[in-house]
DNA sequence: AGCCTTCATCGACTATCGTCGATTCTCGAT
DNA sequence: ATCGAGAATCGACGATAGTCGATGAAGGCT
């Protein structure tokens, strides 16, 4: 048996890692937790006021969370409203998925 | 209602993040996947041969995985045998845990 | 039109991370 | 005691990521 048969495919490993990277930062954890407590969408300004970090930093983290569809954004006039994507929360891979070799969920499919 | 009441405690957020950081790297994903496929413990040398990265790099990643008790190590003579910690795999937080505010599992408790 | 609010983007700085080669340490064997 | 194999640690390097302030772009208001 070849060594490469033993190793998880590198591309698949990186896709898995990109999921976990999205939650591998304390500020992003706080943001998603905040969005989950308020059931309603929040504007960037509200998140900035609550999070204690700068506006550009919040915008940066929201973009990362939106890239994996963990949050959804809706433009409303001059403001952007962000909310948790429940579908993406439930398809987020678990540690058991990793060790069991479950196929990596594709972010855009979690709409 | 105070703003700090809305935000997840920073220390708790960092503990959550430390869990996800452990799996936020493709090489570590490959290592845990490799350890899970072989049911038996593997020595560092075996992991090095299969992973395709240097010995010090593998040792570094194994240390990170061992810090959150994701893998367990047993000294056997001159070699170290690593294996998956099934208990830790099942107590690893999910995305749903984060958004629901479930208390962060403490790594040393997942023995 | 002009201005103001809101957010995204840019540029720079710093800190952290992943990787490597070299060294050191721990044991077991001779 | 010495040697050698296996693994951890160290030091350095480049790359990546988080944060900030400043700037820019889009839309509402007077």
PDB file of N, CA, C and O (backbone and C1' of nucleotides) in Angstrom, chain B residues 25 27-28 53-54 56-57 60-61 64 77, chain C residues 16-23 26-28:
ATOM      1  N   UNK B  25      -5.039  23.677  10.610  1.00  0.00           N
ATOM      2  CA  UNK B  25      -3.839  23.531   9.780  1.00  0.00           C
ATOM      3  C   UNK B  25      -3.930  22.214   9.010  1.00  0.00           C
ATOM      4  O   UNK B  25      -4.260  21.174   9.593  1.00  0.00           O
ATOM      5  N   UNK B  27      -1.692  20.249   7.747  1.00  0.00           N
ATOM      6  CA  UNK B  27      -0.798  19.176   8.169  1.00  0.00           C
ATOM      7  C   UNK B  27      -1.345  18.468   9.403  1.00  0.00           C
ATOM      8  O   UNK B  27      -1.288  17.238   9.505  1.00  0.00           O
ATOM      9  N   UNK B  28      -1.879  19.239  10.344  1.00  0.00           N
ATOM     10  CA  UNK B  28      -2.444  18.600  11.532  1.00  0.00           C
ATOM     11  C   UNK B  28      -3.673  17.788  11.177  1.00  0.00           C
ATOM     12  O   UNK B  28      -3.900  16.707  11.750  1.00  0.00           O
ATOM     13  N   UNK B  53       6.586  15.738   5.796  1.00  0.00           N
ATOM     14  CA  UNK B  53       7.227  16.935   6.334  1.00  0.00           C
ATOM     15  C   UNK B  53       8.320  16.506   7.306  1.00  0.00           C
ATOM     16  O   UNK B  53       8.412  15.334   7.673  1.00  0.00           O
ATOM     17  N   UNK B  54       9.131  17.452   7.741  1.00  0.00           N
ATOM     18  CA  UNK B  54      10.292  17.143   8.554  1.00  0.00           C
ATOM     19  C   UNK B  54       9.939  16.628   9.937  1.00  0.00           C
ATOM     20  O   UNK B  54       8.816  16.796  10.415  1.00  0.00           O
ATOM     21  N   UNK B  56      11.087  17.569  12.915  1.00  0.00           N
ATOM     22  CA  UNK B  56      10.818  18.600  13.914  1.00  0.00           C
ATOM     23  C   UNK B  56       9.436  19.212  13.699  1.00  0.00           C
ATOM     24  O   UNK B  56       8.766  19.576  14.661  1.00  0.00           O
ATOM     25  N   UNK B  57       9.029  19.288  12.456  1.00  0.00           N
ATOM     26  CA  UNK B  57       7.695  19.829  12.170  1.00  0.00           C
ATOM     27  C   UNK B  57       6.616  18.898  12.711  1.00  0.00           C
ATOM     28  O   UNK B  57       5.649  19.347  13.338  1.00  0.00           O
ATOM     29  N   UNK B  60       6.442  19.161  16.375  1.00  0.00           N
ATOM     30  CA  UNK B  60       5.770  20.413  16.742  1.00  0.00           C
ATOM     31  C   UNK B  60       4.249  20.267  16.675  1.00  0.00           C
ATOM     32  O   UNK B  60       3.539  20.647  17.610  1.00  0.00           O
ATOM     33  N   UNK B  61       3.752  19.691  15.604  1.00  0.00           N
ATOM     34  CA  UNK B  61       2.304  19.541  15.456  1.00  0.00           C
ATOM     35  C   UNK B  61       1.746  18.564  16.482  1.00  0.00           C
ATOM     36  O   UNK B  61       0.655  18.768  17.016  1.00  0.00           O
ATOM     37  N   UNK B  64       1.199  20.321  19.699  1.00  0.00           N
ATOM     38  CA  UNK B  64      -0.011  21.141  19.696  1.00  0.00           C
ATOM     39  C   UNK B  64      -1.247  20.274  19.881  1.00  0.00           C
ATOM     40  O   UNK B  64      -2.153  20.600  20.653  1.00  0.00           O
ATOM     41  N   UNK B  77      10.212   2.945  25.512  1.00  0.00           N
ATOM     42  CA  UNK B  77      11.639   2.875  25.256  1.00  0.00           C
ATOM     43  C   UNK B  77      12.147   4.191  24.716  1.00  0.00           C
ATOM     44  O   UNK B  77      11.928   5.238  25.315  1.00  0.00           O
TER      45      UNK B  77
ATOM     46  P    DT C  16       1.992  37.281  19.976  1.00  0.00           P
ATOM     47  O5'  DT C  16       1.593  36.075  19.022  1.00  0.00           O
ATOM     48  C5'  DT C  16       0.358  36.132  18.321  1.00  0.00           C
ATOM     49  C4'  DT C  16       0.384  35.193  17.125  1.00  0.00           C
ATOM     50  C3'  DT C  16       0.920  33.789  17.456  1.00  0.00           C
ATOM     51  O3'  DT C  16      -0.118  32.849  17.204  1.00  0.00           O
ATOM     52  C1'  DT C  16       1.852  34.637  15.435  1.00  0.00           C
ATOM     53  P    DC C  17       0.142  31.294  17.434  1.00  0.00           P
ATOM     54  O5'  DC C  17       0.560  30.785  15.974  1.00  0.00           O
ATOM     55  C5'  DC C  17      -0.243  31.194  14.860  1.00  0.00           C
ATOM     56  C4'  DC C  17       0.295  30.564  13.594  1.00  0.00           C
ATOM     57  C3'  DC C  17       0.771  29.126  13.759  1.00  0.00           C
ATOM     58  O3'  DC C  17       0.307  28.361  12.668  1.00  0.00           O
ATOM     59  C1'  DC C  17       2.505  30.448  12.830  1.00  0.00           C
ATOM     60  P    DG C  18       0.353  26.755  12.753  1.00  0.00           P
ATOM     61  O5'  DG C  18       1.374  26.386  11.586  1.00  0.00           O
ATOM     62  C5'  DG C  18       1.091  26.823  10.268  1.00  0.00           C
ATOM     63  C4'  DG C  18       2.273  26.538   9.362  1.00  0.00           C
ATOM     64  C3'  DG C  18       2.836  25.117   9.470  1.00  0.00           C
ATOM     65  O3'  DG C  18       3.120  24.639   8.167  1.00  0.00           O
ATOM     66  C1'  DG C  18       4.546  26.710   9.919  1.00  0.00           C
ATOM     67  P    DT C  19       3.533  23.101   7.955  1.00  0.00           P
ATOM     68  O5'  DT C  19       5.103  23.170   7.747  1.00  0.00           O
ATOM     69  C5'  DT C  19       5.654  23.934   6.672  1.00  0.00           C
ATOM     70  C4'  DT C  19       7.129  24.173   6.881  1.00  0.00           C
ATOM     71  C3'  DT C  19       7.948  22.937   7.228  1.00  0.00           C
ATOM     72  O3'  DT C  19       8.501  22.391   6.035  1.00  0.00           O
ATOM     73  C1'  DT C  19       8.665  24.910   8.398  1.00  0.00           C
ATOM     74  P    DC C  20       9.354  21.020   6.095  1.00  0.00           P
ATOM     75  O5'  DC C  20      10.829  21.547   6.418  1.00  0.00           O
ATOM     76  C5'  DC C  20      11.396  22.558   5.588  1.00  0.00           C
ATOM     77  C4'  DC C  20      12.662  23.100   6.238  1.00  0.00           C
ATOM     78  C3'  DC C  20      13.663  22.026   6.632  1.00  0.00           C
ATOM     79  O3'  DC C  20      14.776  22.057   5.758  1.00  0.00           O
ATOM     80  C1'  DC C  20      13.371  23.693   8.358  1.00  0.00           C
ATOM     81  P    DG C  21      15.768  20.801   5.747  1.00  0.00           P
ATOM     82  O5'  DG C  21      16.930  21.296   6.726  1.00  0.00           O
ATOM     83  C5'  DG C  21      17.605  22.520   6.455  1.00  0.00           C
ATOM     84  C4'  DG C  21      18.527  22.875   7.606  1.00  0.00           C
ATOM     85  C3'  DG C  21      19.492  21.767   8.027  1.00  0.00           C
ATOM     86  O3'  DG C  21      20.788  22.311   8.233  1.00  0.00           O
ATOM     87  C1'  DG C  21      18.184  22.442   9.879  1.00  0.00           C
ATOM     88  P    DA C  22      21.984  21.370   8.713  1.00  0.00           P
ATOM     89  O5'  DA C  22      22.110  21.663  10.281  1.00  0.00           O
ATOM     90  C5'  DA C  22      22.100  23.023  10.717  1.00  0.00           C
ATOM     91  C4'  DA C  22      22.189  23.078  12.232  1.00  0.00           C
ATOM     92  C3'  DA C  22      23.137  22.051  12.858  1.00  0.00           C
ATOM     93  O3'  DA C  22      23.933  22.676  13.842  1.00  0.00           O
ATOM     94  C1'  DA C  22      20.960  21.828  13.786  1.00  0.00           C
ATOM     95  P    DT C  23      25.055  21.822  14.614  1.00  0.00           P
ATOM     96  O5'  DT C  23      24.447  21.711  16.091  1.00  0.00           O
ATOM     97  C5'  DT C  23      23.805  22.853  16.669  1.00  0.00           C
ATOM     98  C4'  DT C  23      22.958  22.429  17.860  1.00  0.00           C
ATOM     99  C3'  DT C  23      23.678  21.482  18.839  1.00  0.00           C
ATOM    100  O3'  DT C  23      23.704  22.100  20.122  1.00  0.00           O
ATOM    101  C1'  DT C  23      21.477  20.721  18.350  1.00  0.00           C
ATOM    102  P    DT C  26      17.478  14.539  29.557  1.00  0.00           P
ATOM    103  O5'  DT C  26      16.764  13.183  29.149  1.00  0.00           O
ATOM    104  C5'  DT C  26      15.649  13.228  28.264  1.00  0.00           C
ATOM    105  C4'  DT C  26      15.343  11.842  27.731  1.00  0.00           C
ATOM    106  C3'  DT C  26      15.708  10.700  28.694  1.00  0.00           C
ATOM    107  O3'  DT C  26      14.654   9.755  28.689  1.00  0.00           O
ATOM    108  C1'  DT C  26      16.707  10.339  26.583  1.00  0.00           C
ATOM    109  P    DC C  27      14.342   8.910  30.065  1.00  0.00           P
ATOM    110  O5'  DC C  27      14.545   7.417  29.558  1.00  0.00           O
ATOM    111  C5'  DC C  27      15.669   7.172  28.786  1.00  0.00           C
ATOM    112  C4'  DC C  27      15.396   6.133  27.724  1.00  0.00           C
ATOM    113  C3'  DC C  27      15.830   4.754  28.191  1.00  0.00           C
ATOM    114  O3'  DC C  27      15.001   3.748  27.643  1.00  0.00           O
ATOM    115  C1'  DC C  27      17.249   5.563  26.428  1.00  0.00           C
ATOM    116  P    DG C  28      14.958   2.324  28.423  1.00  0.00           P
ATOM    117  O5'  DG C  28      15.688   1.361  27.355  1.00  0.00           O
ATOM    118  C5'  DG C  28      15.226   1.360  26.017  1.00  0.00           C
ATOM    119  C4'  DG C  28      16.293   0.796  25.096  1.00  0.00           C
ATOM    120  C3'  DG C  28      16.911  -0.522  25.577  1.00  0.00           C
ATOM    121  O3'  DG C  28      16.977  -1.436  24.497  1.00  0.00           O
ATOM    122  C1'  DG C  28      18.619   1.106  25.181  1.00  0.00           C
TER     123       DG C  28
END
